[in-house]
Amino acid sequence: MELFIRVENGQLKDHPIIKENLLQVYPDLDFNLLPEWLMPFQRVDAPRLGPYEKNQRCVYEIVNGVAKDVWYTDQMTPEEKLAKQNAIKDTWARVGFPSWTFDENLCDFVPPIPYPNDGNNYVWNEDERNWVLP
């Protein structure tokens, strides 16, 4: 799907428009020679939030001559980060496995042995401290 966006005084206006919709309003529009009020728009998927990121938002910007989605996030404060870690640790203490350890970078518990990557579905067996087929 080709997208375009309006430009006014060098600033992006409104939301991206599908090419087919533009053709309905401007049937003679030459997409090889766009008017100054219109430019191509590149849709960019939202990146996955990190464990200590919040408030993801998208802004339309012109970057290196290309109009596109630009994603921003806020980092958690040290207090928010600690509160999140403590909440996960509290929950894990009730429902998790004792052999798993907390990884601060992931803000999650990880098993002592990585999950097998052979296409099978495994479950954790705490008695054996290993992944087993159900």
GROMACS .gro file of N, CA and C in nm:
model
  402
    1MET      N    1   0.085  -0.116   0.000
    1MET     CA    2   0.000   0.000   0.000
    1MET      C    3   0.090   0.124   0.000
    2GLU      N    4   0.069   0.209  -0.099
    2GLU     CA    5   0.146   0.333  -0.107
    2GLU      C    6   0.074   0.443  -0.030
    3LEU      N    7   0.152   0.514   0.050
    3LEU     CA    8   0.096   0.622   0.131
    3LEU      C    9   0.162   0.754   0.095
    4PHE      N   10   0.087   0.861   0.115
    4PHE     CA   11   0.137   0.996   0.093
    4PHE      C   12   0.085   1.083   0.206
    5ILE      N   13   0.151   1.198   0.225
    5ILE     CA   14   0.109   1.289   0.331
    5ILE      C   15   0.118   1.432   0.280
    6ARG      N   16   0.026   1.514   0.329
    6ARG     CA   17   0.025   1.655   0.293
    6ARG      C   18   0.139   1.729   0.359
    7VAL      N   19   0.192   1.828   0.289
    7VAL     CA   20   0.299   1.913   0.341
    7VAL      C   21   0.256   2.058   0.327
    8GLU      N   22   0.274   2.134   0.434
    8GLU     CA   23   0.240   2.276   0.431
    8GLU      C   24   0.351   2.353   0.500
    9ASN      N   25   0.414   2.445   0.427
    9ASN     CA   26   0.526   2.524   0.479
    9ASN      C   27   0.636   2.434   0.537
   10GLY      N   28   0.665   2.323   0.470
   10GLY     CA   29   0.770   2.232   0.513
   10GLY      C   30   0.733   2.142   0.629
   11GLN      N   31   0.608   2.150   0.675
   11GLN     CA   32   0.562   2.070   0.788
   11GLN      C   33   0.459   1.967   0.740
   12LEU      N   34   0.464   1.847   0.800
   12LEU     CA   35   0.367   1.744   0.766
   12LEU      C   36   0.233   1.779   0.829
   13LYS      N   37   0.125   1.754   0.754
   13LYS     CA   38  -0.010   1.789   0.800
   13LYS      C   39  -0.100   1.667   0.793
   14ASP      N   40  -0.188   1.658   0.886
   14ASP     CA   41  -0.290   1.553   0.890
   14ASP      C   42  -0.225   1.414   0.899
   15HIS      N   43  -0.291   1.315   0.841
   15HIS     CA   44  -0.245   1.177   0.848
   15HIS      C   45  -0.212   1.126   0.708
   16PRO      N   46  -0.134   1.019   0.699
   16PRO     CA   47  -0.105   0.963   0.567
   16PRO      C   48  -0.233   0.925   0.491
   17ILE      N   49  -0.224   0.936   0.359
   17ILE     CA   50  -0.337   0.910   0.271
   17ILE      C   51  -0.300   0.796   0.176
   18ILE      N   52  -0.392   0.703   0.158
   18ILE     CA   53  -0.369   0.593   0.064
   18ILE      C   54  -0.374   0.646  -0.079
   19LYS      N   55  -0.283   0.598  -0.163
   19LYS     CA   56  -0.273   0.643  -0.301
   19LYS      C   57  -0.408   0.635  -0.373
   20GLU      N   58  -0.479   0.525  -0.355
   20GLU     CA   59  -0.608   0.506  -0.423
   20GLU      C   60  -0.708   0.615  -0.383
   21ASN      N   61  -0.704   0.659  -0.257
   21ASN     CA   62  -0.793   0.766  -0.213
   21ASN      C   63  -0.756   0.899  -0.278
   22LEU      N   64  -0.627   0.924  -0.292
   22LEU     CA   65  -0.583   1.046  -0.360
   22LEU      C   66  -0.631   1.048  -0.504
   23LEU      N   67  -0.622   0.931  -0.570
   23LEU     CA   68  -0.665   0.923  -0.710
   23LEU      C   69  -0.814   0.950  -0.726
   24GLN      N   70  -0.893   0.915  -0.624
   24GLN     CA   71  -1.036   0.943  -0.632
   24GLN      C   72  -1.063   1.093  -0.630
   25VAL      N   73  -0.983   1.167  -0.553
   25VAL     CA   74  -1.002   1.312  -0.541
   25VAL      C   75  -0.927   1.387  -0.651
   26TYR      N   76  -0.807   1.338  -0.685
   26TYR     CA   77  -0.721   1.402  -0.785
   26TYR      C   78  -0.688   1.300  -0.895
   27PRO      N   79  -0.782   1.271  -0.985
   27PRO     CA   80  -0.760   1.165  -1.085
   27PRO      C   81  -0.644   1.195  -1.180
   28ASP      N   82  -0.605   1.320  -1.197
   28ASP     CA   83  -0.498   1.355  -1.290
   28ASP      C   84  -0.362   1.371  -1.220
   29LEU      N   85  -0.355   1.334  -1.094
   29LEU     CA   86  -0.231   1.351  -1.017
   29LEU      C   87  -0.121   1.264  -1.076
   30ASP      N   88  -0.006   1.326  -1.103
   30ASP     CA   89   0.110   1.253  -1.158
   30ASP      C   90   0.201   1.215  -1.040
   31PHE      N   91   0.203   1.086  -1.008
   31PHE     CA   92   0.282   1.041  -0.893
   31PHE      C   93   0.432   1.038  -0.921
   32ASN      N   94   0.471   1.059  -1.046
   32ASN     CA   95   0.613   1.070  -1.080
   32ASN      C   96   0.662   1.214  -1.064
   33LEU      N   97   0.569   1.308  -1.056
   33LEU     CA   98   0.603   1.449  -1.039
   33LEU      C   99   0.502   1.508  -0.940
   34LEU      N  100   0.526   1.481  -0.812
   34LEU     CA  101   0.432   1.521  -0.707
   34LEU      C  102   0.431   1.672  -0.688
   35PRO      N  103   0.314   1.728  -0.658
   35PRO     CA  104   0.307   1.870  -0.626
   35PRO      C  105   0.378   1.896  -0.493
   36GLU      N  106   0.415   2.020  -0.468
   36GLU     CA  107   0.492   2.053  -0.346
   36GLU      C  108   0.414   2.028  -0.218
   37TRP      N  109   0.283   2.016  -0.226
   37TRP     CA  110   0.200   1.994  -0.108
   37TRP      C  111   0.184   1.847  -0.071
   38LEU      N  112   0.256   1.759  -0.141
   38LEU     CA  113   0.238   1.616  -0.119
   38LEU      C  114   0.373   1.544  -0.127
   39MET      N  115   0.393   1.448  -0.037
   39MET     CA  116   0.514   1.366  -0.045
   39MET      C  117   0.486   1.223  -0.003
   40PRO      N  118   0.567   1.128  -0.052
   40PRO     CA  119   0.548   0.988  -0.010
   40PRO      C  120   0.568   0.973   0.140
   41PHE      N  121   0.499   0.875   0.196
   41PHE     CA  122   0.508   0.848   0.339
   41PHE      C  123   0.547   0.703   0.361
   42GLN      N  124   0.642   0.681   0.451
   42GLN     CA  125   0.689   0.546   0.483
   42GLN      C  126   0.635   0.504   0.619
   43ARG      N  127   0.555   0.397   0.621
   43ARG     CA  128   0.503   0.344   0.747
   43ARG      C  129   0.613   0.263   0.814
   44VAL      N  130   0.635   0.286   0.943
   44VAL     CA  131   0.736   0.214   1.021
   44VAL      C  132   0.665   0.146   1.137
   45ASP      N  133   0.680   0.014   1.147
   45ASP     CA  134   0.618  -0.060   1.257
   45ASP      C  135   0.674  -0.015   1.391
   46ALA      N  136   0.591  -0.020   1.491
   46ALA     CA  137   0.633   0.016   1.626
   46ALA      C  138   0.737  -0.084   1.676
   47PRO      N  139   0.847  -0.035   1.731
   47PRO     CA  140   0.944  -0.129   1.788
   47PRO      C  141   0.890  -0.189   1.917
   48ARG      N  142   0.942  -0.304   1.952
   48ARG     CA  143   0.902  -0.368   2.076
   48ARG      C  144   0.960  -0.290   2.194
   49LEU      N  145   0.877  -0.263   2.291
   49LEU     CA  146   0.923  -0.189   2.409
   49LEU      C  147   1.022  -0.273   2.489
   50GLY      N  148   1.125  -0.210   2.541
   50GLY     CA  149   1.217  -0.275   2.633
   50GLY      C  150   1.150  -0.287   2.769
   51PRO      N  151   1.209  -0.365   2.857
   51PRO     CA  152   1.145  -0.389   2.987
   51PRO      C  153   1.130  -0.263   3.073
   52TYR      N  154   1.211  -0.163   3.047
   52TYR     CA  155   1.205  -0.042   3.129
   52TYR      C  156   1.166   0.081   3.048
   53GLU      N  157   1.093   0.059   2.938
   53GLU     CA  158   1.043   0.168   2.857
   53GLU      C  159   0.891   0.180   2.875
   54LYS      N  160   0.839   0.301   2.853
   54LYS     CA  161   0.695   0.325   2.868
   54LYS      C  162   0.656   0.440   2.775
   55ASN      N  163   0.526   0.463   2.766
   55ASN     CA  164   0.471   0.576   2.691
   55ASN      C  165   0.518   0.580   2.546
   56GLN      N  166   0.501   0.469   2.476
   56GLN     CA  167   0.540   0.467   2.335
   56GLN      C  168   0.444   0.553   2.254
   57ARG      N  169   0.500   0.635   2.167
   57ARG     CA  170   0.418   0.723   2.085
   57ARG      C  171   0.483   0.742   1.949
   58CYS      N  172   0.400   0.774   1.852
   58CYS     CA  173   0.444   0.789   1.714
   58CYS      C  174   0.421   0.933   1.669
   59VAL      N  175   0.520   0.988   1.598
   59VAL     CA  176   0.512   1.123   1.543
   59VAL      C  177   0.550   1.113   1.396
   60TYR      N  178   0.482   1.189   1.312
   60TYR     CA  179   0.520   1.194   1.171
   60TYR      C  180   0.630   1.298   1.156
   61GLU      N  181   0.742   1.258   1.096
   61GLU     CA  182   0.855   1.349   1.078
   61GLU      C  183   0.918   1.327   0.942
   62ILE      N  184   0.993   1.427   0.898
   62ILE     CA  185   1.073   1.413   0.777
   62ILE      C  186   1.215   1.384   0.822
   63VAL      N  187   1.266   1.267   0.784
   63VAL     CA  188   1.400   1.223   0.821
   63VAL      C  189   1.478   1.195   0.694
   64ASN      N  190   1.586   1.269   0.674
   64ASN     CA  191   1.669   1.255   0.552
   64ASN      C  192   1.582   1.262   0.426
   65GLY      N  193   1.488   1.357   0.426
   65GLY     CA  194   1.404   1.379   0.309
   65GLY      C  195   1.288   1.281   0.293
   66VAL      N  196   1.267   1.194   0.392
   66VAL     CA  197   1.160   1.095   0.384
   66VAL      C  198   1.061   1.120   0.497
   67ALA      N  199   0.931   1.130   0.462
   67ALA     CA  200   0.827   1.142   0.563
   67ALA      C  201   0.798   1.002   0.615
   68LYS      N  202   0.797   0.988   0.749
   68LYS     CA  203   0.777   0.854   0.806
   68LYS      C  204   0.733   0.861   0.950
   69ASP      N  205   0.692   0.743   1.002
   69ASP     CA  206   0.663   0.729   1.144
   69ASP      C  207   0.796   0.730   1.219
   70VAL      N  208   0.803   0.806   1.327
   70VAL     CA  209   0.918   0.803   1.416
   70VAL      C  210   0.864   0.773   1.555
   71TRP      N  211   0.920   0.670   1.618
   71TRP     CA  212   0.870   0.622   1.747
   71TRP      C  213   0.956   0.672   1.862
   72TYR      N  214   0.890   0.715   1.968
   72TYR     CA  215   0.958   0.763   2.088
   72TYR      C  216   0.904   0.688   2.210
   73THR      N  217   0.988   0.672   2.308
   73THR     CA  218   0.947   0.613   2.436
   73THR      C  219   1.014   0.690   2.548
   74ASP      N  220   0.962   0.674   2.667
   74ASP     CA  221   1.024   0.729   2.786
   74ASP      C  222   1.088   0.615   2.864
   75GLN      N  223   1.197   0.643   2.929
   75GLN     CA  224   1.261   0.544   3.017
   75GLN      C  225   1.199   0.556   3.156
   76MET      N  226   1.183   0.444   3.222
   76MET     CA  227   1.132   0.445   3.359
   76MET      C  228   1.235   0.511   3.451
   77THR      N  229   1.185   0.575   3.554
   77THR     CA  230   1.273   0.631   3.655
   77THR      C  231   1.331   0.515   3.737
   78PRO      N  232   1.439   0.538   3.811
   78PRO     CA  233   1.491   0.430   3.897
   78PRO      C  234   1.386   0.376   3.993
   79GLU      N  235   1.298   0.462   4.043
   79GLU     CA  236   1.193   0.418   4.134
   79GLU      C  237   1.091   0.328   4.063
   80GLU      N  238   1.053   0.366   3.942
   80GLU     CA  239   0.958   0.284   3.864
   80GLU      C  240   1.021   0.150   3.828
   81LYS      N  241   1.148   0.154   3.791
   81LYS     CA  242   1.219   0.031   3.756
   81LYS      C  243   1.223  -0.065   3.875
   82LEU      N  244   1.256  -0.014   3.993
   82LEU     CA  245   1.261  -0.097   4.113
   82LEU      C  246   1.122  -0.152   4.148
   83ALA      N  247   1.020  -0.070   4.135
   83ALA     CA  248   0.883  -0.115   4.165
   83ALA      C  249   0.842  -0.227   4.070
   84LYS      N  250   0.876  -0.215   3.943
   84LYS     CA  251   0.843  -0.319   3.846
   84LYS      C  252   0.917  -0.448   3.880
   85GLN      N  253   1.046  -0.437   3.911
   85GLN     CA  254   1.125  -0.555   3.948
   85GLN      C  255   1.066  -0.624   4.071
   86ASN      N  256   1.031  -0.545   4.171
   86ASN     CA  257   0.975  -0.602   4.294
   86ASN      C  258   0.841  -0.670   4.270
   87ALA      N  259   0.758  -0.612   4.184
   87ALA     CA  260   0.628  -0.673   4.154
   87ALA      C  261   0.647  -0.808   4.084
   88ILE      N  262   0.741  -0.815   3.992
   88ILE     CA  263   0.768  -0.941   3.922
   88ILE      C  264   0.826  -1.044   4.018
   89LYS      N  265   0.916  -1.000   4.104
   89LYS     CA  266   0.975  -1.092   4.202
   89LYS      C  267   0.869  -1.143   4.300
   90ASP      N  268   0.778  -1.056   4.343
   90ASP     CA  269   0.671  -1.098   4.435
   90ASP      C  270   0.581  -1.202   4.370
   91THR      N  271   0.544  -1.179   4.246
   91THR     CA  272   0.459  -1.275   4.175
   91THR      C  273   0.533  -1.407   4.157
   92TRP      N  274   0.659  -1.400   4.117
   92TRP     CA  275   0.739  -1.521   4.094
   92TRP      C  276   0.753  -1.603   4.223
   93ALA      N  277   0.763  -1.536   4.334
   93ALA     CA  278   0.777  -1.607   4.463
   93ALA      C  279   0.653  -1.693   4.490
   94ARG      N  280   0.538  -1.653   4.436
   94ARG     CA  281   0.414  -1.729   4.457
   94ARG      C  282   0.393  -1.838   4.352
   95VAL      N  283   0.435  -1.814   4.228
   95VAL     CA  284   0.399  -1.907   4.120
   95VAL      C  285   0.516  -1.958   4.038
   96GLY      N  286   0.636  -1.908   4.063
   96GLY     CA  287   0.751  -1.944   3.980
   96GLY      C  288   0.827  -2.065   4.030
   97PHE      N  289   0.937  -2.093   3.960
   97PHE     CA  290   1.023  -2.206   3.994
   97PHE      C  291   1.144  -2.157   4.072
   98PRO      N  292   1.178  -2.223   4.183
   98PRO     CA  293   1.290  -2.180   4.266
   98PRO      C  294   1.426  -2.182   4.194
   99SER      N  295   1.442  -2.268   4.094
   99SER     CA  296   1.572  -2.280   4.028
   99SER      C  297   1.598  -2.166   3.928
  100TRP      N  298   1.496  -2.092   3.891
  100TRP     CA  299   1.514  -1.985   3.795
  100TRP      C  300   1.571  -1.862   3.866
  101THR      N  301   1.646  -1.780   3.792
  101THR     CA  302   1.708  -1.660   3.850
  101THR      C  303   1.655  -1.534   3.781
  102PHE      N  304   1.657  -1.427   3.856
  102PHE     CA  305   1.610  -1.298   3.803
  102PHE      C  306   1.719  -1.234   3.719
  103ASP      N  307   1.684  -1.194   3.597
  103ASP     CA  308   1.775  -1.123   3.508
  103ASP      C  309   1.730  -0.977   3.504
  104GLU      N  310   1.809  -0.891   3.565
  104GLU     CA  311   1.772  -0.750   3.576
  104GLU      C  312   1.760  -0.683   3.439
  105ASN      N  313   1.843  -0.723   3.343
  105ASN     CA  314   1.837  -0.663   3.209
  105ASN      C  315   1.706  -0.695   3.138
  106LEU      N  316   1.653  -0.813   3.161
  106LEU     CA  317   1.526  -0.855   3.100
  106LEU      C  318   1.407  -0.820   3.188
  107CYS      N  319   1.431  -0.796   3.315
  107CYS     CA  320   1.328  -0.776   3.416
  107CYS      C  321   1.234  -0.897   3.416
  108ASP      N  322   1.297  -1.014   3.421
  108ASP     CA  323   1.222  -1.138   3.419
  108ASP      C  324   1.309  -1.251   3.473
  109PHE      N  325   1.244  -1.361   3.505
  109PHE     CA  326   1.317  -1.478   3.551
  109PHE      C  327   1.354  -1.566   3.433
  110VAL      N  328   1.472  -1.625   3.440
  110VAL     CA  329   1.521  -1.712   3.333
  110VAL      C  330   1.557  -1.848   3.390
  111PRO      N  331   1.537  -1.952   3.310
  111PRO     CA  332   1.567  -2.087   3.358
  111PRO      C  333   1.718  -2.112   3.359
  112PRO      N  334   1.761  -2.209   3.438
  112PRO     CA  335   1.905  -2.241   3.441
  112PRO      C  336   1.952  -2.304   3.310
  113ILE      N  337   1.859  -2.357   3.232
  113ILE     CA  338   1.891  -2.416   3.102
  113ILE      C  339   1.801  -2.347   2.999
  114PRO      N  340   1.857  -2.295   2.890
  114PRO     CA  341   1.774  -2.228   2.790
  114PRO      C  342   1.669  -2.321   2.729
  115TYR      N  343   1.560  -2.264   2.686
  115TYR     CA  344   1.453  -2.340   2.621
  115TYR      C  345   1.508  -2.401   2.492
  116PRO      N  346   1.482  -2.529   2.467
  116PRO     CA  347   1.533  -2.594   2.344
  116PRO      C  348   1.476  -2.529   2.219
  117ASN      N  349   1.557  -2.522   2.119
  117ASN     CA  350   1.518  -2.457   1.993
  117ASN      C  351   1.512  -2.561   1.882
  118ASP      N  352   1.432  -2.667   1.903
  118ASP     CA  353   1.425  -2.774   1.804
  118ASP      C  354   1.286  -2.791   1.745
  119GLY      N  355   1.197  -2.694   1.771
  119GLY     CA  356   1.063  -2.699   1.714
  119GLY      C  357   0.961  -2.772   1.800
  120ASN      N  358   1.003  -2.842   1.904
  120ASN     CA  359   0.910  -2.911   1.992
  120ASN      C  360   0.861  -2.815   2.101
  121ASN      N  361   0.750  -2.852   2.162
  121ASN     CA  362   0.696  -2.775   2.275
  121ASN      C  363   0.734  -2.844   2.405
  122TYR      N  364   0.797  -2.769   2.493
  122TYR     CA  365   0.845  -2.824   2.620
  122TYR      C  366   0.777  -2.756   2.737
  123VAL      N  367   0.783  -2.822   2.851
  123VAL     CA  368   0.743  -2.763   2.979
  123VAL      C  369   0.859  -2.779   3.075
  124TRP      N  370   0.864  -2.690   3.171
  124TRP     CA  371   0.971  -2.696   3.270
  124TRP      C  372   0.938  -2.799   3.378
  125ASN      N  373   1.033  -2.886   3.409
  125ASN     CA  374   1.018  -2.983   3.518
  125ASN      C  375   1.115  -2.941   3.628
  126GLU      N  376   1.060  -2.888   3.735
  126GLU     CA  377   1.144  -2.837   3.843
  126GLU      C  378   1.220  -2.948   3.915
  127ASP      N  379   1.160  -3.066   3.928
  127ASP     CA  380   1.229  -3.178   3.995
  127ASP      C  381   1.355  -3.219   3.918
  128GLU      N  382   1.344  -3.222   3.786
  128GLU     CA  383   1.460  -3.259   3.703
  128GLU      C  384   1.545  -3.137   3.666
  129ARG      N  385   1.489  -3.019   3.690
  129ARG     CA  386   1.554  -2.892   3.651
  129ARG      C  387   1.596  -2.897   3.506
  130ASN      N  388   1.495  -2.926   3.423
  130ASN     CA  389   1.519  -2.939   3.280
  130ASN      C  390   1.388  -2.925   3.205
  131TRP      N  391   1.398  -2.899   3.075
  131TRP     CA  392   1.283  -2.893   2.988
  131TRP      C  393   1.247  -3.035   2.945
  132VAL      N  394   1.119  -3.069   2.950
  132VAL     CA  395   1.074  -3.202   2.912
  132VAL      C  396   0.956  -3.191   2.819
  133LEU      N  397   0.938  -3.294   2.736
  133LEU     CA  398   0.820  -3.301   2.650
  133LEU      C  399   0.700  -3.337   2.735
  134PRO      N  400   0.586  -3.273   2.714
  134PRO     CA  401   0.467  -3.303   2.795
  134PRO      C  402   0.410  -3.442   2.765
   0.00000   0.00000   0.00000
